[in-house]
């Protein structure tokens, strides 16, 4: 995901609970028009070192989104890890601007296969444009993990559920969280969420990347559910025509009364701001609403 704006304070050693900043979303969005990824995320956690990786796969996930798989050499991958929902600084040889893209793979892939997956939407912004117009299998890039938006975070050892709300390519970090939650449920390692619900909005059905994979998880495990929304009028291929509304959030929350529901939001600033307001009006504690912006 390019040009991330996060609204959470730095976690001490990636362990303390996320606490929202006092700055408004509008203020941070205004700042984003003047700054690049490194500046926008300068107050966020970053790994102390960077790693070299090779592009081993390129795929067309939709008409506007390309998928990349990066693989590290065994020595580079040793001791390296990330948390589901985080992003990476993306250094391209010969390119001055540094990319910022969220991982869309499960952290266990890095452990077992030494791979990291990205899904990059087309843009004239130099790092994303390079991915779409110049990147080829065999190219080498350097990256560094970072970010304070992730799951599971500190304080989630008790019973809880997850509500994920995605807009467009904002699905990337939430898909990583979805995969991590599924891994926890299958493996029985650690505390897994009692239920995971995803509300996913896209311009048209072709932009619902990862939906087939998520549908398979829903078929496999009854505690996972998805609901898709298509904002383009006339596209009735799948999902509900229209935008995510307050009633949709209320319906999901009503299914999870009696347990703590942690909400993760990622999408365009206007959408995230509105969903955040609705969740607060519906009684969700502010500390349980965690979000990231893209545009």
Tab-separated table of C-alpha atoms in Angstrom:
chain	number	residue	atom	x	y	z
A	1	UNK	CA	0.000	0.000	0.000
A	2	UNK	CA	1.492	3.283	-1.044
A	3	UNK	CA	1.810	6.336	1.181
A	4	UNK	CA	0.553	4.968	4.472
A	5	UNK	CA	-0.766	7.321	7.149
A	6	UNK	CA	-1.095	5.694	10.560
A	7	UNK	CA	-2.791	7.169	13.592
A	8	UNK	CA	-1.322	5.106	16.376
A	9	UNK	CA	1.471	5.775	18.842
A	10	UNK	CA	4.625	3.708	18.678
A	11	UNK	CA	4.409	0.422	20.560
A	12	UNK	CA	7.197	-0.143	23.004
A	13	UNK	CA	9.000	-3.128	21.492
A	14	UNK	CA	5.844	-3.944	19.537
A	15	UNK	CA	4.028	-4.993	22.688
A	16	UNK	CA	2.028	-2.178	24.253
A	17	UNK	CA	-1.611	-1.419	23.251
A	18	UNK	CA	-2.328	0.917	20.394
A	19	UNK	CA	-3.320	4.425	21.515
A	20	UNK	CA	-4.812	6.864	19.038
A	21	UNK	CA	-3.097	10.209	18.534
A	22	UNK	CA	-4.972	13.427	19.180
A	23	UNK	CA	-4.385	14.685	15.635
A	24	UNK	CA	-7.454	14.526	13.443
A	25	UNK	CA	-7.563	12.428	10.300
A	26	UNK	CA	-8.088	15.556	8.258
A	27	UNK	CA	-4.874	17.057	9.607
A	28	UNK	CA	-2.874	13.937	8.777
A	29	UNK	CA	-4.364	13.725	5.279
A	30	UNK	CA	-3.436	17.366	4.650
A	31	UNK	CA	0.118	16.574	5.741
A	32	UNK	CA	0.220	13.617	3.340
A	33	UNK	CA	-0.134	15.910	0.361
A	34	UNK	CA	3.278	17.384	1.149
A	35	UNK	CA	5.255	14.423	2.473
A	36	UNK	CA	6.487	11.062	1.272
A	37	UNK	CA	6.101	7.674	2.939
A	38	UNK	CA	9.227	7.892	5.105
A	39	UNK	CA	8.185	11.266	6.530
A	40	UNK	CA	4.575	10.265	7.055
A	41	UNK	CA	5.602	7.205	9.055
A	42	UNK	CA	8.653	8.657	10.796
A	43	UNK	CA	7.065	8.227	14.244
A	44	UNK	CA	6.264	4.550	13.667
A	45	UNK	CA	8.238	1.450	14.614
A	46	UNK	CA	10.824	0.270	12.091
A	47	UNK	CA	13.221	-2.656	12.110
A	48	UNK	CA	16.786	-1.458	12.677
A	49	UNK	CA	18.086	-3.123	9.514
A	50	UNK	CA	16.996	-3.753	5.920
A	51	UNK	CA	16.950	-7.029	3.986
A	52	UNK	CA	17.754	-7.905	0.380
A	53	UNK	CA	15.179	-9.972	-1.524
A	54	UNK	CA	14.503	-11.218	-5.035
A	55	UNK	CA	11.260	-10.891	-6.973
A	56	UNK	CA	10.279	-14.519	-7.663
A	57	UNK	CA	6.701	-14.051	-8.893
A	58	UNK	CA	4.564	-11.350	-10.507
A	59	UNK	CA	0.832	-11.778	-11.028
A	60	UNK	CA	-2.091	-9.652	-12.186
A	61	UNK	CA	-4.551	-9.729	-9.293
A	62	UNK	CA	-6.973	-7.341	-11.002
A	63	UNK	CA	-6.959	-4.841	-13.848
A	64	UNK	CA	-5.315	-2.301	-11.513
A	65	UNK	CA	-3.428	-4.401	-8.955
A	66	UNK	CA	-0.236	-6.429	-9.397
A	67	UNK	CA	0.923	-9.062	-6.952
A	68	UNK	CA	4.592	-9.508	-6.080
A	69	UNK	CA	6.252	-12.322	-4.179
A	70	UNK	CA	9.630	-11.500	-2.669
A	71	UNK	CA	11.942	-14.232	-1.434
A	72	UNK	CA	14.951	-13.891	0.820
A	73	UNK	CA	18.110	-15.961	0.949
A	74	UNK	CA	18.292	-18.233	3.973
A	75	UNK	CA	20.881	-16.038	5.695
A	76	UNK	CA	18.799	-12.871	5.094
A	77	UNK	CA	15.653	-14.495	6.499
A	78	UNK	CA	17.267	-15.768	9.668
A	79	UNK	CA	15.579	-14.209	12.705
A	80	UNK	CA	13.402	-11.924	10.550
A	81	UNK	CA	9.675	-11.590	11.215
A	82	UNK	CA	6.739	-9.217	10.867
A	83	UNK	CA	3.288	-8.875	12.374
A	84	UNK	CA	0.124	-9.276	10.306
A	85	UNK	CA	-1.052	-5.832	9.211
A	86	UNK	CA	2.355	-4.167	9.079
A	87	UNK	CA	4.001	-2.552	6.042
A	88	UNK	CA	7.474	-2.388	4.612
A	89	UNK	CA	9.749	0.332	3.273
A	90	UNK	CA	10.452	-0.651	-0.334
A	91	UNK	CA	13.832	0.415	-1.755
A	92	UNK	CA	14.199	0.182	-5.526
A	93	UNK	CA	17.694	0.337	-7.090
A	94	UNK	CA	18.123	3.659	-8.877
A	95	UNK	CA	14.867	5.129	-7.529
A	96	UNK	CA	15.067	8.022	-5.091
A	97	UNK	CA	11.580	7.670	-3.642
A	98	UNK	CA	10.947	4.909	-1.128
A	99	UNK	CA	7.778	2.868	-1.430
A	100	UNK	CA	5.493	1.917	1.425
A	101	UNK	CA	3.407	-1.221	0.883
A	102	UNK	CA	1.486	-3.423	3.320
A	103	UNK	CA	2.190	-7.137	3.336
A	104	UNK	CA	-0.731	-9.270	2.187
A	105	UNK	CA	0.682	-12.631	3.249
A	106	UNK	CA	0.691	-14.551	6.504
A	107	UNK	CA	3.765	-14.006	8.683
A	108	UNK	CA	4.300	-17.770	8.749
A	109	UNK	CA	5.149	-17.670	5.019
A	110	UNK	CA	8.304	-15.786	5.894
A	111	UNK	CA	9.231	-18.467	8.414
A	112	UNK	CA	8.441	-21.482	6.236
A	113	UNK	CA	9.119	-20.245	2.699
A	114	UNK	CA	11.167	-17.082	3.255
A	115	UNK	CA	8.581	-15.155	1.211
A	116	UNK	CA	6.602	-11.929	1.535
A	117	UNK	CA	3.641	-11.021	-0.697
A	118	UNK	CA	2.615	-7.534	-1.806
A	119	UNK	CA	-0.363	-6.265	-3.833
A	120	UNK	CA	0.351	-2.913	-5.478
A	121	UNK	CA	-2.284	-0.744	-7.125
A	122	UNK	CA	-1.296	1.150	-10.282
A	123	UNK	CA	-0.262	4.742	-9.701
A	124	UNK	CA	1.947	7.412	-11.214
A	125	UNK	CA	3.730	7.509	-7.846
A	126	UNK	CA	7.218	6.305	-8.724
A	127	UNK	CA	7.524	3.149	-6.544
A	128	UNK	CA	4.098	1.815	-7.563
A	129	UNK	CA	4.686	2.781	-11.182
A	130	UNK	CA	7.954	0.843	-11.176
A	131	UNK	CA	6.149	-2.272	-9.971
A	132	UNK	CA	3.644	-2.004	-12.817
A	133	UNK	CA	5.886	-0.914	-15.673
A	134	UNK	CA	9.454	-2.085	-15.014
A	135	UNK	CA	9.620	-4.769	-12.334
A	136	UNK	CA	10.444	-8.275	-13.562
A	137	UNK	CA	11.123	-11.665	-12.023
A	138	UNK	CA	14.715	-11.823	-10.860
A	139	UNK	CA	14.950	-8.162	-9.860
A	140	UNK	CA	16.412	-7.499	-6.432
A	141	UNK	CA	14.999	-4.984	-3.975
A	142	UNK	CA	15.666	-4.067	-0.370
A	143	UNK	CA	12.984	-3.729	2.280
A	144	UNK	CA	12.517	-2.963	5.967
A	145	UNK	CA	9.499	-3.932	8.063
A	146	UNK	CA	7.635	-1.366	10.156
A	147	UNK	CA	4.297	-0.100	11.388
A	148	UNK	CA	2.119	-0.015	14.501
A	149	UNK	CA	-1.073	-1.363	12.896
A	150	UNK	CA	-1.066	-5.120	13.407
A	151	UNK	CA	-2.668	-8.192	14.924
A	152	UNK	CA	-2.377	-9.667	17.453
A	153	UNK	CA	-1.256	-6.757	19.607
A	154	UNK	CA	-0.671	-6.471	23.330
A	155	UNK	CA	-3.646	-6.981	25.606
A	156	UNK	CA	-5.432	-9.530	23.414
A	157	UNK	CA	-4.898	-12.629	25.508
A	158	UNK	CA	-8.556	-12.655	26.528
A	159	UNK	CA	-11.573	-13.768	24.503
A	160	UNK	CA	-12.215	-11.492	21.531
A	161	UNK	CA	-13.614	-11.267	18.014
A	162	UNK	CA	-12.408	-9.372	14.976
A	163	UNK	CA	-14.325	-7.052	12.656
A	164	UNK	CA	-12.313	-6.099	9.575
A	165	UNK	CA	-13.520	-3.275	7.315
A	166	UNK	CA	-11.687	-2.781	4.007
A	167	UNK	CA	-12.033	-0.334	1.147
A	168	UNK	CA	-10.310	-1.105	-2.156
A	169	UNK	CA	-6.644	-2.010	-1.896
A	170	UNK	CA	-6.977	-1.301	1.822
A	171	UNK	CA	-7.680	-5.034	1.950
A	172	UNK	CA	-3.930	-5.745	1.968
A	173	UNK	CA	-3.111	-5.485	5.691
A	174	UNK	CA	-6.525	-6.874	6.614
A	175	UNK	CA	-5.997	-9.921	4.408
A	176	UNK	CA	-2.715	-10.529	6.235
A	177	UNK	CA	-4.610	-10.294	9.524
A	178	UNK	CA	-7.307	-12.619	8.140
A	179	UNK	CA	-4.644	-15.196	7.192
A	180	UNK	CA	-2.972	-14.902	10.592
A	181	UNK	CA	-6.298	-15.405	12.370
A	182	UNK	CA	-6.976	-18.481	10.230
A	183	UNK	CA	-3.509	-19.822	11.035
A	184	UNK	CA	-4.107	-19.358	14.769
A	185	UNK	CA	-7.485	-21.116	14.514
A	186	UNK	CA	-6.002	-24.085	12.629
A	187	UNK	CA	-2.851	-24.475	14.678
A	188	UNK	CA	-4.266	-23.848	18.137
A	189	UNK	CA	-1.124	-21.877	18.944
A	190	UNK	CA	-1.828	-18.725	20.922
A	191	UNK	CA	-5.199	-17.079	21.432
A	192	UNK	CA	-7.305	-17.148	18.285
A	193	UNK	CA	-10.352	-14.892	17.783
A	194	UNK	CA	-13.738	-16.381	18.527
A	195	UNK	CA	-15.005	-15.035	15.203
A	196	UNK	CA	-13.700	-13.010	12.274
A	197	UNK	CA	-16.006	-10.936	10.065
A	198	UNK	CA	-14.892	-8.990	7.001
A	199	UNK	CA	-16.812	-6.184	5.277
A	200	UNK	CA	-15.035	-5.501	1.986
A	201	UNK	CA	-15.932	-2.710	-0.448
A	202	UNK	CA	-14.540	-2.268	-3.967
A	203	UNK	CA	-15.414	-0.283	-7.079
A	204	UNK	CA	-16.386	-3.410	-9.036
A	205	UNK	CA	-16.340	-7.164	-8.558
A	206	UNK	CA	-13.053	-7.529	-10.442
A	207	UNK	CA	-11.328	-5.466	-7.746
A	208	UNK	CA	-12.325	-7.831	-4.919
A	209	UNK	CA	-8.837	-9.306	-4.789
A	210	UNK	CA	-8.298	-12.327	-2.495
A	211	UNK	CA	-12.060	-12.978	-2.310
A	212	UNK	CA	-11.776	-16.532	-3.674
A	213	UNK	CA	-9.187	-17.454	-1.070
A	214	UNK	CA	-11.254	-15.889	1.698
A	215	UNK	CA	-14.354	-17.728	0.541
A	216	UNK	CA	-12.452	-21.002	0.955
A	217	UNK	CA	-11.617	-20.105	4.550
A	218	UNK	CA	-15.298	-19.316	5.195
A	219	UNK	CA	-16.253	-22.759	3.887
A	220	UNK	CA	-13.586	-24.381	6.053
A	221	UNK	CA	-14.242	-22.576	9.336
A	222	UNK	CA	-17.693	-21.452	10.453
A	223	UNK	CA	-16.340	-18.653	12.676
A	224	UNK	CA	-15.157	-16.715	9.587
A	225	UNK	CA	-17.534	-14.665	7.429
A	226	UNK	CA	-17.367	-12.167	4.563
A	227	UNK	CA	-19.710	-9.631	3.042
A	228	UNK	CA	-18.799	-7.848	-0.192
A	229	UNK	CA	-19.946	-4.438	-1.386
A	230	UNK	CA	-19.723	-3.084	-4.954
A	231	UNK	CA	-19.887	0.694	-5.302
A	232	UNK	CA	-20.206	0.746	-9.103
A	233	UNK	CA	-23.848	0.914	-10.133
A	234	UNK	CA	-25.077	-1.929	-12.276
A	235	UNK	CA	-22.379	-4.430	-11.260
A	236	UNK	CA	-24.333	-7.296	-9.726
A	237	UNK	CA	-21.752	-10.016	-10.339
A	238	UNK	CA	-21.337	-10.615	-6.628
A	239	UNK	CA	-21.850	-8.857	-3.329
A	240	UNK	CA	-24.189	-6.048	-2.375
A	241	UNK	CA	-24.488	-3.011	-4.630
A	242	UNK	CA	-23.739	0.090	-2.578
A	243	UNK	CA	-21.426	1.209	0.156
A	244	UNK	CA	-20.859	-0.098	3.657
A	245	UNK	CA	-23.290	1.671	5.970
A	246	UNK	CA	-23.885	1.971	9.699
A	247	UNK	CA	-26.541	-0.735	9.618
A	248	UNK	CA	-24.024	-3.257	8.250
A	249	UNK	CA	-21.685	-2.530	11.156
A	250	UNK	CA	-24.542	-2.757	13.642
A	251	UNK	CA	-25.590	-6.166	12.287
A	252	UNK	CA	-22.070	-7.559	12.660
A	253	UNK	CA	-21.603	-6.168	16.146
A	254	UNK	CA	-24.965	-7.568	17.267
A	255	UNK	CA	-23.714	-11.077	16.448
A	256	UNK	CA	-20.827	-10.614	18.875
A	257	UNK	CA	-22.478	-9.262	22.019
A	258	UNK	CA	-20.881	-10.473	25.224
A	259	UNK	CA	-17.299	-10.504	23.959
A	260	UNK	CA	-14.781	-7.838	23.082
A	261	UNK	CA	-14.744	-6.930	19.381
A	262	UNK	CA	-11.552	-5.438	17.958
A	263	UNK	CA	-12.140	-3.463	14.762
A	264	UNK	CA	-9.442	-3.000	12.124
A	265	UNK	CA	-10.152	-0.469	9.357
A	266	UNK	CA	-8.179	0.294	6.215
A	267	UNK	CA	-9.223	2.237	3.129
A	268	UNK	CA	-9.637	5.769	1.764
A	269	UNK	CA	-9.531	8.481	4.474
A	270	UNK	CA	-13.168	9.523	4.062
A	271	UNK	CA	-14.409	5.966	4.405
A	272	UNK	CA	-12.247	5.214	7.441
A	273	UNK	CA	-13.299	8.408	9.200
A	274	UNK	CA	-16.995	7.663	8.660
A	275	UNK	CA	-16.741	4.033	9.766
A	276	UNK	CA	-14.814	5.075	12.858
A	277	UNK	CA	-17.558	7.563	13.819
A	278	UNK	CA	-20.268	4.945	13.303
A	279	UNK	CA	-18.441	2.353	15.395
A	280	UNK	CA	-18.079	4.824	18.261
A	281	UNK	CA	-21.780	5.684	18.007
A	282	UNK	CA	-22.527	1.963	18.185
A	283	UNK	CA	-20.647	1.678	21.456
A	284	UNK	CA	-17.241	0.329	20.417
A	285	UNK	CA	-14.478	1.622	22.679
A	286	UNK	CA	-12.028	3.951	20.935
A	287	UNK	CA	-9.064	1.763	21.920
A	288	UNK	CA	-10.708	-1.137	20.079
A	289	UNK	CA	-10.889	0.776	16.780
A	290	UNK	CA	-7.565	0.530	14.955
A	291	UNK	CA	-7.038	1.976	11.545
A	292	UNK	CA	-4.747	2.841	8.690
A	293	UNK	CA	-5.312	5.063	5.664
A	294	UNK	CA	-4.448	4.848	2.003
A	295	UNK	CA	-5.243	6.970	-1.030
